[in-house]
């Protein structure tokens, strides 16, 4: 082909290298072809696959282009589900953003990923293999590998990265961000705790429960800087925003899951919040401080701490989290935690009678659910009887327990795992996520000990309670509880509200 007018360079472009500068100058040639940077996953940030936000990537590309003497255009390409039409989607996005129609007659595609390059080859585009060029005597390190050097604390990344990337990373402290996100032991590649969670279901559940949660804790909220950690889609902060007594407060939402964080940002952009001082951060609080020490008047956490226990290092992770909240709380400030809670005698042996007539009773549980699509998992588990569902729960639950048959429909089991099963048995839409979480890891007294160790004092308003709606509508219709002698037992507490205060003199 004649000298190209354009070089299409698709990729995530979190880090730019010195090798790329020389390669792109050669591809642009003496006629100065325009480099079209198609920045993929442009709507993702703060995830292991995409630690750097698009606007910082764009800034580095523009600076790179000036330093390297390249004429560039930068086009954001939002993430899409895996598709064989990736190349077509990218080309159409470029056209929509710039008005330019790239064709094989005037464009070379620069791409070092064989699977992606093949998609453009099928459309007739010539390919420049960049780092994968077989003509290179010694293939250079790919940008992502250089980024992993940075994440691992290897300062030699600066020898390979282009000065434009180094400058932007240093100015905006992105080295710390990248290291925190890439090395996060809890958060997955896509910015969530688990890849099997249906976030649409969670958004709906958060919205339905928000008014009840807010009503239960409002009396303990102190005006000032109010932070909701694990804010979901921002439903509780919406209610705080409507509270006239809090109209001068800063309302801050912190959410680790990308899907939920994006919903918060969308709500703010749509004018849902009246208060001008509403802010959202996509952060994992376990990865480092989000807010300065002694700067927060009220911290709210709803249905969060059991996840920290479950996905982290159990008590150690929860204690680290409590200490971090203590650090950012002003003296006299408060942390209000509403979450599930284990029964006080969770190691007590009990007899659990479970229905066998409300679904199928296969001879043995399945061991292959993780290999199935989520819809098939939900359909299978939903079709099981309550008794059979316990057997499946025992296979999938990340916190092993034992139970023995004591009759056709009766099992001997400890109270803690019994309540873990009964409070989770109906969550079939997110079964493989829910079975990764333990609700009954701590009881109310355990919480008191942990909070005191973190430096808090426990307000007398703190209390354990039983969610009678769950008991009456979910548990009691399918199960009954008795002691080892067969005498009927009341259902135990299922939740707790903990009001923890940082002493004024601390």
Coordinates of N, CA and C in Angstrom, one line a residue, residues 48 130 226 347 375 403 433 439:
X48 N -7.9 -4.1 38.5 CA -6.6 -4.7 38.2 C -6.3 -4.7 36.7
X130 N 4.4 -4.3 16.2 CA 4.9 -3.6 17.3 C 5.9 -4.5 18.1
X226 N -20.0 13.1 56.3 CA -20.7 11.8 56.5 C -20.2 10.9 55.3
X347 N -21.7 -22.3 68.3 CA -21.2 -23.6 68.3 C -22.1 -24.6 68.9
X375 N -27.2 -18.5 35.2 CA -28.6 -18.8 35.0 C -28.9 -20.3 35.3
X403 N -22.3 -31.9 59.2 CA -23.7 -32.2 59.8 C -23.9 -33.7 59.6
X433 N -21.8 -16.5 44.6 CA -21.3 -15.4 45.4 C -21.7 -15.5 46.9
X439 N -22.1 -15.2 57.2 CA -22.8 -14.2 58.0 C -22.6 -14.4 59.5

